[in-house]
XYZ file of C-alpha atoms in Angstrom:
616
model
C 104.944 -21.478 6.421
C 106.087 -21.726 2.793
C 103.943 -19.854 0.315
C 102.455 -22.150 -2.294
C 101.855 -21.247 -5.911
C 98.213 -20.445 -6.493
C 96.314 -21.966 -9.339
C 92.764 -21.468 -10.506
C 91.798 -19.164 -7.677
C 88.716 -16.993 -8.197
C 89.799 -14.938 -5.209
C 92.564 -13.414 -7.290
C 91.498 -9.898 -8.095
C 92.579 -9.938 -11.711
C 93.384 -12.518 -14.348
C 96.699 -13.170 -16.009
C 97.449 -14.994 -19.162
C 98.310 -18.546 -18.346
C 97.126 -19.962 -21.575
C 95.870 -23.437 -22.248
C 96.925 -24.699 -25.593
C 95.627 -27.646 -27.497
C 95.727 -29.190 -30.874
C 92.884 -29.331 -33.318
C 90.216 -31.706 -32.039
C 87.209 -32.816 -34.057
C 84.868 -29.964 -34.712
C 82.222 -31.263 -32.312
C 84.676 -31.120 -29.405
C 85.944 -28.141 -27.528
C 89.584 -27.261 -27.734
C 91.317 -27.244 -24.774
C 97.865 11.052 -23.211
C 99.559 13.383 -25.851
C 98.136 16.259 -27.873
C 98.918 18.747 -30.605
C 98.117 22.447 -30.627
C 96.670 21.765 -34.042
C 96.600 18.618 -36.074
C 95.811 14.981 -35.482
C 96.018 13.409 -32.083
C 96.129 9.653 -32.174
C 95.524 7.918 -28.888
C 94.902 4.169 -28.846
C 91.998 2.350 -27.338
C 92.488 0.724 -23.969
C 94.514 -2.449 -24.523
C 94.326 -4.300 -21.224
C 93.473 -7.979 -21.486
C 94.821 -11.299 -22.664
C 96.923 -11.336 -25.825
C 97.770 -14.338 -28.002
C 99.575 -14.520 -31.339
C 99.032 -17.441 -33.701
C 101.301 -18.165 -36.647
C 99.891 -20.724 -39.074
C 102.118 -22.400 -41.650
C 100.114 -25.248 -43.159
C 99.790 -27.847 -40.423
C 102.499 -26.214 -38.301
C 101.102 -23.823 -35.724
C 102.844 -21.548 -33.262
C 101.062 -19.952 -30.335
C 102.846 -17.063 -28.673
C 101.363 -16.349 -25.250
C 101.897 -13.071 -23.465
C 101.798 -13.842 -19.755
C 100.367 -11.022 -17.704
C 100.857 -10.900 -13.975
C 100.459 -8.850 -10.838
C 103.868 -7.200 -10.263
C 103.333 -7.582 -6.518
C 103.113 -11.375 -6.870
C 105.929 -13.287 -5.149
C 107.950 -15.442 -7.520
C 107.194 -18.583 -5.457
C 103.484 -17.902 -5.886
C 103.588 -17.663 -9.644
C 102.387 -20.894 -11.240
C 99.921 -22.018 -13.850
C 98.615 -25.094 -15.629
C 97.417 -25.373 -19.203
C 95.697 -28.244 -21.050
C 97.372 -29.645 -24.153
C 95.958 -32.070 -26.659
C 99.370 -32.712 -28.164
C 102.900 -32.516 -26.783
C 104.378 -29.267 -28.105
C 107.826 -27.853 -28.428
C 108.322 -25.042 -25.922
C 110.458 -21.956 -26.452
C 110.799 -18.371 -25.263
C 108.727 -15.650 -26.894
C 109.402 -11.962 -27.411
C 107.765 -9.416 -25.115
C 108.651 -6.504 -27.435
C 106.860 -8.309 -30.252
C 103.610 -8.077 -28.317
C 104.270 -4.453 -27.496
C 104.785 -3.686 -31.174
C 101.768 -5.742 -32.248
C 99.554 -3.815 -29.863
C 101.012 -0.484 -30.830
C 101.035 -0.942 -34.584
C 97.470 -2.176 -34.958
C 95.705 -0.298 -32.170
C 92.248 1.006 -33.136
C 92.168 4.782 -33.152
C 89.365 7.274 -33.660
C 90.009 10.528 -35.475
C 87.731 13.511 -36.066
C 88.822 16.051 -38.638
C 87.171 19.446 -38.203
C 86.596 21.959 -40.971
C 84.593 25.163 -41.355
C 82.019 25.897 -44.000
C 83.039 28.849 -46.159
C 80.846 31.759 -45.067
C 82.132 34.526 -47.358
C 85.066 35.540 -45.170
C 88.742 35.129 -45.910
C 89.456 34.687 -42.220
C 87.961 31.225 -41.953
C 91.304 29.502 -41.916
C 92.979 27.449 -39.275
C 96.465 27.218 -37.885
C 97.983 25.652 -40.981
C 96.319 28.171 -43.307
C 94.475 25.458 -45.189
C 90.964 26.247 -44.039
C 90.604 23.147 -41.905
C 92.195 21.559 -38.898
C 92.223 18.215 -37.241
C 91.667 16.976 -33.722
C 91.450 13.454 -32.463
C 90.972 11.318 -29.421
C 90.877 7.602 -29.130
C 90.091 4.957 -26.797
C 92.006 3.329 -27.212
C 107.340 -28.978 -11.998
C 109.077 -35.647 -9.965
C 108.874 -38.217 -12.595
C 106.797 -41.411 -13.035
C 103.646 -42.322 -11.207
C 103.249 -42.890 -7.501
C 101.060 -45.976 -7.932
C 97.964 -44.176 -6.731
C 96.505 -43.124 -10.049
C 98.748 -40.110 -10.313
C 99.797 -38.762 -13.695
C 102.843 -39.740 -15.717
C 105.456 -37.061 -16.249
C 106.178 -37.214 -19.968
C 108.327 -34.085 -20.254
C 110.345 -32.021 -17.809
C 112.475 -29.093 -18.948
C 113.449 -25.497 -18.242
C 112.484 -22.971 -20.877
C 113.776 -19.478 -20.270
C 112.556 -18.436 -16.845
C 110.150 -21.376 -16.451
C 110.367 -24.959 -15.198
C 107.817 -26.946 -17.179
C 106.389 -30.402 -16.492
C 103.935 -32.076 -18.880
C 101.577 -34.553 -17.221
C 99.500 -37.384 -18.667
C 96.832 -39.216 -16.705
C 93.246 -40.434 -16.655
C 92.249 -39.657 -13.085
C 91.312 -36.168 -11.928
C 91.906 -36.962 -8.263
C 95.404 -38.200 -9.064
C 96.148 -35.155 -11.203
C 94.968 -32.744 -8.545
C 96.842 -34.691 -5.855
C 100.064 -34.353 -7.872
C 99.508 -30.666 -8.341
C 98.804 -30.225 -4.648
C 101.850 -32.220 -3.620
C 103.984 -30.091 -5.901
C 102.780 -26.772 -4.561
C 99.842 -25.899 -6.806
C 96.967 -24.823 -4.588
C 93.692 -26.267 -5.839
C 90.226 -24.935 -6.411
C 87.516 -27.622 -6.074
C 85.599 -26.051 -8.953
C 88.406 -27.142 -11.259
C 87.702 -30.865 -10.789
C 84.787 -31.259 -13.241
C 86.645 -29.178 -15.823
C 89.739 -31.361 -15.437
C 87.383 -34.340 -15.860
C 86.210 -33.016 -19.213
C 89.706 -32.397 -20.507
C 90.976 -35.801 -19.328
C 88.070 -37.589 -21.019
C 89.073 -35.877 -24.241
C 92.660 -37.122 -23.907
C 94.312 -33.860 -22.931
C 97.741 -33.523 -21.396
C 98.549 -30.800 -18.877
C 101.601 -28.560 -18.659
C 102.477 -27.148 -15.238
C 104.645 -24.021 -15.137
C 106.624 -22.423 -12.314
C 109.323 -19.789 -12.277
C 112.697 -21.472 -11.962
C 114.674 -20.966 -8.760
C 116.123 -17.487 -8.386
C 113.983 -15.887 -11.077
C 111.696 -12.986 -10.215
C 108.416 -12.021 -11.812
C 110.227 -9.262 -13.696
C 111.739 -12.045 -15.837
C 108.368 -13.429 -16.934
C 108.326 -13.616 -20.704
C 105.999 -14.901 -23.414
C 106.037 -18.618 -24.087
C 105.824 -20.213 -27.537
C 104.213 -23.592 -28.130
C 104.538 -25.307 -31.504
C 102.293 -28.097 -32.804
C 101.537 -29.804 -36.089
C 97.782 -29.448 -35.859
C 96.845 -26.901 -38.507
C 94.198 -24.952 -36.614
C 93.825 -22.436 -33.807
C 91.193 -21.893 -31.178
C 90.846 -20.406 -27.719
C 89.329 -23.003 -25.351
C 87.805 -21.048 -22.523
C 86.354 -23.690 -20.204
C 89.221 -23.762 -17.722
C 89.521 -19.998 -17.866
C 86.154 -19.460 -16.234
C 87.497 -20.672 -12.870
C 89.436 -17.442 -12.342
C 87.980 -15.154 -14.988
C 86.429 -11.788 -14.304
C 83.250 -10.493 -15.840
C 83.779 -9.232 -19.388
C 87.372 -10.449 -19.534
C 89.137 -9.086 -22.579
C 90.627 -11.499 -25.099
C 92.666 -10.292 -28.062
C 94.008 -12.670 -30.689
C 96.563 -11.831 -33.377
C 97.159 -13.941 -36.464
C 100.135 -13.747 -38.812
C 99.693 -15.441 -42.163
C 98.893 -14.834 -45.793
C 95.230 -13.883 -45.445
C 92.682 -12.432 -43.103
C 91.418 -14.637 -40.253
C 87.840 -14.791 -38.985
C 86.035 -16.789 -36.276
C 84.649 -20.105 -37.420
C 82.151 -21.034 -34.703
C 81.830 -17.654 -32.977
C 80.047 -14.772 -34.637
C 81.681 -11.863 -36.349
C 80.208 -8.633 -34.983
C 80.229 -5.155 -36.487
C 79.286 -2.440 -34.036
C 76.995 0.485 -34.656
C 79.444 3.385 -35.198
C 76.888 5.906 -33.925
C 77.410 4.415 -30.459
C 80.809 6.103 -30.365
C 80.495 9.691 -29.131
C 82.417 11.358 -31.938
C 82.197 14.764 -30.253
C 83.870 13.507 -27.105
C 86.552 11.135 -28.313
C 88.556 11.659 -25.148
C 86.054 9.281 -23.561
C 86.470 6.565 -26.162
C 88.758 4.693 -23.763
C 85.801 4.241 -21.431
C 83.172 3.852 -24.133
C 84.843 1.446 -26.530
C 84.918 -1.619 -24.283
C 81.295 -1.107 -23.259
C 80.180 -0.843 -26.868
C 82.025 -4.022 -27.821
C 80.674 -5.896 -24.799
C 77.064 -4.988 -25.477
C 77.415 -5.719 -29.177
C 78.870 -9.221 -28.707
C 76.262 -9.943 -26.005
C 73.400 -9.182 -28.398
C 70.910 -11.805 -29.579
C 72.360 -14.183 -32.195
C 75.851 -13.590 -30.832
C 74.977 -14.272 -27.182
C 78.411 -13.513 -25.803
C 80.149 -15.615 -28.443
C 81.420 -13.043 -30.898
C 84.540 -11.202 -32.005
C 85.113 -7.882 -33.709
C 87.932 -7.284 -36.151
C 90.090 -4.433 -34.919
C 92.585 -4.614 -37.778
C 93.203 -6.697 -40.860
C 95.918 -5.723 -43.307
C 99.620 -5.644 -43.977
C 101.827 -6.849 -41.141
C 104.245 -4.045 -41.984
C 102.241 -1.836 -39.588
C 104.112 -3.669 -36.816
C 107.408 -1.966 -36.125
C 110.535 -4.092 -35.847
C 112.149 -1.462 -33.633
C 113.465 -2.876 -30.369
C 112.878 -6.489 -31.369
C 116.428 -7.370 -32.319
C 119.788 -5.839 -33.129
C 122.769 -7.415 -34.864
C 124.915 -5.820 -32.153
C 123.356 -8.040 -29.480
C 125.725 -10.910 -28.716
C 126.174 -13.278 -25.798
C 129.695 -14.266 -26.804
C 131.527 -11.347 -25.103
C 129.779 -12.208 -21.846
C 131.004 -15.787 -21.635
C 133.656 -15.728 -18.914
C 133.208 -12.004 -18.340
C 133.960 -10.398 -14.995
C 130.794 -8.980 -13.422
C 132.116 -5.401 -13.320
C 132.277 -5.405 -17.147
C 128.720 -6.573 -17.822
C 126.949 -3.216 -17.926
C 129.642 -1.713 -20.147
C 129.287 -4.646 -22.548
C 125.509 -4.375 -22.681
C 125.742 -0.619 -23.163
C 128.139 -1.085 -26.068
C 125.581 -3.413 -27.632
C 122.943 -0.694 -27.320
C 120.498 -2.656 -25.200
C 120.905 -0.396 -22.167
C 122.642 2.803 -21.193
C 123.670 4.481 -17.945
C 123.944 8.217 -17.466
C 125.229 9.400 -14.134
C 123.304 7.441 -11.514
C 120.485 6.618 -13.910
C 120.207 3.638 -16.254
C 117.835 3.070 -19.129
C 116.902 -0.383 -20.381
C 115.901 -0.769 -24.003
C 114.460 -4.268 -23.638
C 111.896 -5.162 -20.938
C 113.886 -8.174 -19.664
C 117.346 -6.622 -19.307
C 116.867 -5.062 -15.879
C 115.364 -8.267 -14.480
C 118.177 -10.327 -15.974
C 120.743 -8.124 -14.272
C 118.758 -8.375 -11.044
C 118.895 -12.168 -11.210
C 122.666 -12.477 -11.763
C 123.874 -9.146 -10.344
C 121.362 -8.297 -7.600
C 121.512 -4.795 -6.209
C 123.085 -4.800 -2.724
C 120.805 -3.814 0.122
C 120.699 -0.084 0.672
C 121.926 0.847 -2.793
C 120.003 2.466 -5.603
C 119.872 0.298 -8.705
C 120.944 3.134 -10.987
C 123.936 4.001 -8.859
C 124.987 0.343 -8.619
C 124.704 -0.578 -12.287
C 126.201 2.667 -13.538
C 129.403 2.046 -11.546
C 129.827 -1.664 -10.835
C 133.540 -1.196 -10.248
C 132.693 1.277 -7.464
C 130.853 -1.468 -5.592
C 132.931 -4.489 -6.662
C 133.291 -5.670 -3.069
C 129.515 -5.759 -2.643
C 128.786 -7.866 -5.730
C 127.137 -11.199 -4.867
C 129.636 -13.652 -6.350
C 127.330 -16.571 -5.553
C 124.666 -15.125 -7.851
C 127.042 -14.319 -10.693
C 127.737 -16.989 -13.292
C 129.050 -15.614 -16.576
C 128.133 -18.665 -18.648
C 124.610 -18.863 -17.271
C 124.153 -15.131 -17.730
C 125.278 -15.336 -21.351
C 123.004 -18.333 -21.943
C 120.012 -16.550 -20.429
C 120.717 -13.392 -22.416
C 120.742 -15.413 -25.607
C 117.729 -17.587 -24.784
C 115.424 -14.895 -23.366
C 116.356 -11.828 -25.399
C 118.494 -12.458 -28.478
C 116.923 -15.599 -29.955
C 113.286 -14.547 -29.388
C 114.047 -11.167 -30.913
C 115.543 -12.693 -34.035
C 112.541 -15.020 -34.297
C 110.147 -12.104 -34.027
C 111.851 -10.289 -36.882
C 111.816 -13.441 -38.988
C 108.076 -13.874 -38.431
C 107.273 -10.321 -39.468
C 109.481 -10.640 -42.534
C 107.902 -13.959 -43.509
C 104.195 -13.337 -43.020
C 102.676 -10.391 -44.890
C 99.232 -10.257 -43.280
C 98.086 -9.470 -39.746
C 94.616 -9.919 -38.272
C 93.714 -8.556 -34.868
C 90.467 -9.709 -33.225
C 88.935 -8.700 -29.917
C 86.105 -9.644 -27.598
C 85.022 -9.480 -23.990
C 83.592 -12.593 -22.347
C 82.314 -13.480 -18.882
C 82.698 -16.787 -16.989
C 79.102 -17.807 -17.648
C 79.686 -17.428 -21.367
C 82.829 -19.574 -21.450
C 80.985 -22.642 -22.666
C 82.054 -22.680 -26.306
C 85.634 -22.559 -27.504
C 86.212 -20.282 -30.504
C 87.947 -21.659 -33.570
C 89.415 -19.456 -36.286
C 90.208 -19.922 -39.950
C 91.510 -17.929 -42.889
C 89.297 -16.470 -45.573
C 91.367 -15.224 -48.494
C 88.363 -13.482 -50.079
C 87.753 -10.967 -47.331
C 89.143 -7.465 -47.480
C 91.176 -5.312 -45.156
C 89.955 -3.546 -42.016
C 91.659 -0.278 -41.150
C 92.753 0.411 -37.580
C 91.985 4.107 -38.010
C 88.379 5.264 -38.002
C 88.207 8.801 -39.372
C 85.225 11.141 -39.263
C 84.839 14.763 -40.346
C 82.968 17.554 -38.582
C 81.924 20.542 -40.653
C 81.026 23.685 -38.710
C 78.251 25.445 -40.623
C 77.755 29.179 -40.936
C 74.511 28.803 -38.942
C 76.446 27.651 -35.880
C 75.252 24.093 -36.383
C 77.556 21.326 -37.528
C 77.468 18.024 -39.385
C 79.562 14.986 -38.516
C 80.259 12.568 -41.326
C 81.221 9.130 -40.052
C 83.729 6.797 -41.694
C 80.884 4.879 -43.325
C 79.490 8.024 -44.980
C 76.548 8.594 -42.640
C 75.920 12.193 -41.642
C 74.785 13.276 -38.179
C 73.370 16.802 -37.808
C 74.412 18.574 -34.584
C 72.325 21.660 -33.681
C 74.240 24.598 -32.296
C 75.112 24.069 -28.661
C 74.056 20.418 -28.512
C 76.186 17.338 -27.942
C 75.982 13.884 -29.537
C 72.270 13.178 -30.158
C 70.394 11.405 -27.366
C 68.269 9.324 -29.765
C 71.335 7.218 -30.462
C 71.025 5.772 -26.949
C 67.943 3.863 -28.108
C 69.675 2.229 -31.066
C 71.202 -1.275 -30.988
C 74.911 -1.581 -30.247
C 75.394 -4.122 -33.019
C 74.888 -3.206 -36.652
C 75.686 -6.637 -38.071
C 76.144 -10.111 -36.668
C 77.633 -12.498 -39.199
C 78.639 -16.094 -39.638
C 82.005 -16.105 -41.383
C 82.957 -18.942 -43.673
C 86.327 -20.215 -44.862
C 85.362 -19.274 -48.398
C 83.076 -16.556 -49.636
C 81.077 -13.757 -48.107
C 79.731 -13.854 -44.549
C 76.165 -14.953 -43.876
C 74.218 -12.141 -42.284
C 72.334 -13.200 -39.142
C 71.411 -9.757 -37.842
C 71.202 -6.606 -39.952
C 70.238 -3.508 -38.006
C 71.195 -1.100 -40.765
C 67.558 -0.236 -41.676
C 66.769 0.590 -38.041
C 69.875 2.715 -37.652
C 69.383 4.491 -40.967
C 65.700 5.197 -40.334
C 66.374 6.732 -36.922
C 69.222 8.820 -38.268
C 67.219 9.963 -41.294
C 64.370 11.074 -39.027
C 66.714 13.000 -36.741
C 68.373 14.775 -39.628
C 65.087 15.503 -41.375
C 63.498 16.873 -38.195
C 66.375 19.336 -37.988
C 66.356 20.367 -41.639
C 69.241 18.330 -42.890
C 70.244 17.944 -45.642
C 69.646 21.583 -46.437
C 67.183 22.402 -49.177
C 67.630 24.796 -52.109
C 69.490 27.908 -51.070
C 71.465 26.048 -48.430
C 74.751 24.346 -48.923
C 75.197 20.704 -48.125
C 78.904 20.778 -47.457
C 79.368 17.080 -46.885
C 76.727 15.229 -48.840
C 78.162 13.134 -51.581
C 81.588 12.696 -50.089
C 82.943 9.227 -50.207
C 85.018 8.870 -47.084
C 84.365 5.340 -45.922
C 86.278 2.342 -47.024
C 84.571 -1.009 -47.316
C 86.826 -3.769 -46.100
C 85.528 -5.872 -48.914
C 86.994 -3.308 -51.259
C 84.013 -1.108 -52.126
C 83.849 2.546 -51.147
C 80.851 3.471 -49.064
C 78.048 5.640 -50.314
C 77.237 9.076 -49.063
C 74.640 10.191 -46.570
C 72.798 8.130 -44.020
C 72.607 5.123 -46.275
C 76.378 4.690 -46.215
C 77.834 1.292 -45.594
C 79.943 0.159 -42.701
C 83.490 -1.060 -42.797
C 82.788 -4.680 -43.547
C 84.410 -6.138 -40.519
C 85.885 -3.365 -38.492
C 84.190 -2.759 -35.223
C 83.038 0.655 -36.225
C 83.756 1.045 -39.856
C 86.515 3.322 -40.876
C 88.722 4.837 -43.440
C 92.421 4.381 -43.222
C 93.850 7.855 -42.837
C 97.353 6.549 -42.509
C 98.987 3.705 -40.736
C 98.894 3.791 -36.963
C 101.776 3.403 -34.643
C 101.908 3.792 -30.897
C 99.400 6.504 -30.955
C 97.749 5.648 -34.192
C 99.787 8.180 -36.151
C 97.588 9.490 -38.883
C 97.833 11.496 -42.000
C 96.076 14.808 -42.342
C 96.735 18.487 -42.088
C 98.542 20.009 -39.155
C 101.176 18.406 -37.008
C 101.410 14.688 -36.636
C 101.108 13.657 -33.047
C 101.359 10.284 -31.455
C 100.294 9.124 -28.069
C 101.927 6.632 -25.801
C 100.448 3.180 -26.187
C 98.679 1.715 -23.219
C 100.032 -1.768 -23.681
C 98.775 -4.676 -21.672
C 98.616 -3.813 -18.015
C 99.781 -6.339 -15.438
C 97.000 -8.564 -14.211
C 96.756 -11.291 -11.557
C 97.663 -14.937 -12.108
C 95.013 -17.181 -13.625
C 94.248 -19.353 -16.624
C 93.455 -18.796 -20.219
C 93.118 -21.871 -22.389
C 94.228 -21.851 -26.033
C 94.319 -24.211 -28.955
C 95.767 -24.130 -32.420
C 95.184 -23.607 -36.048
C 93.515 -21.098 -38.457
C 90.295 -20.492 -40.986
C 83.369 -8.956 -45.841
C 81.472 -8.216 -47.155
C 79.570 -5.163 -47.103
C 76.056 -4.511 -47.813
C 75.786 -1.807 -50.393
């Protein structure tokens, strides 16, 4: 029995990004671990989930979709369908661009530790400065069949995908076509297809082209002239998991905010600053509970980063040495040497390294490893195994074309985008199937300030054995000797602010829990004798360490402000790369980025276009 591609199946254990993209409908309608001996450690928050990049240039909108998949999925089972309100241009996207986006803007939590001067000259740390730093972070037949089936209005191959765009008015006919063409159906999809068809949507059906494996799956770019972006989630709920992560990036001239979803600022006290190694587990929970709070009701986003796009490295995206021309007409035994000379791979003994995520899969498609051989041994000495090379698989022209279309051209485009657009916004939420009833739109707001990806706190160890933690927003938390992060914080709300963000001007505050948070913190500190009275030394009061994303520095003490749009507030202690590399005393240490993990095949619907405030 021939395996059929699976579409919209809740039985799939995890969800991949098969993204539904639409144009801009009327507003009332939905759119379809490392460490340092001393010094900063910057480990990113967990970055699993669905990742989409929008590029808005007036009415022209690009959506770059990172497709995540289960690596154990058979190629003939990989298929997906996305709704489209307009017929787009399709092209290949850059996987390294997503890797660099995730790495460069990853939220990181840093805790600097210093000692109160207690009259001894020995209170110095490893760098001799009197303080040290430690950190953790969480980081597709044509025409109709005469039975109400859809019209095929476009059929093309884009990179590794065969794409068919369908137009029809009858759900039964659409689903029949999909079934006849190998897309297994879920009955729950029918009413959702009904909704999209009534709104005039088209549908694009994707499959991997013959001979291509899942290791050649790449991002897909869709371009429209619609002027706006949104993430339509209705179809996604068929295969979505609870609290599915969605992360949207926006390249443009200004910061982007949600238009019809809420903007949520979390309570930074909910992060256990004394145990940042657990932030990876804690961060997602905090975000989930904050966006699920009353007045957001599961329809909210936090801003993880907003600032200069230069934080995104261009390393690995493109090299002028990459060229398909030498491969046209090349003999197969010369291919690895040519690619090595271009610096996109290298072989050392019986081991090969690949400096682009698609190179190994591309070789596997056109120069498959013979049975019984190790891939490293084969590719490092093709001439040794010339008699075993599959000449039926090798086609020099097709190999050169694929190399150019899947690796070279997308890489050049990625560099051009980063050079063209100076501002990057990164937004994040978690959402469950039952909450996928409203599709989030986004727009720019040129009046809103930056949001740092690095949240930096300072712990001062007092001579008494106690300590004080000053958060990025200026609040101080007293920690009695021997105790951990205060238990009273468990009773506080997860959300500090829930806002409605406009296209112009400051956000409208819908929920402001600052008085509750401040009152509880003030009582805790007061009950434990902090700030110290006369005769004691308040080593941290009055410091101004928080940065307001609207541009105003936060005040000191427990009445400090939050970050005006970052999920937890925060001061930029230096730009962050794959580990959130930060400034500060001691060595600079970076952690490996946990980029998007492979997930199972499913649907995520997208649409196009674009749109702090701080209290005190």
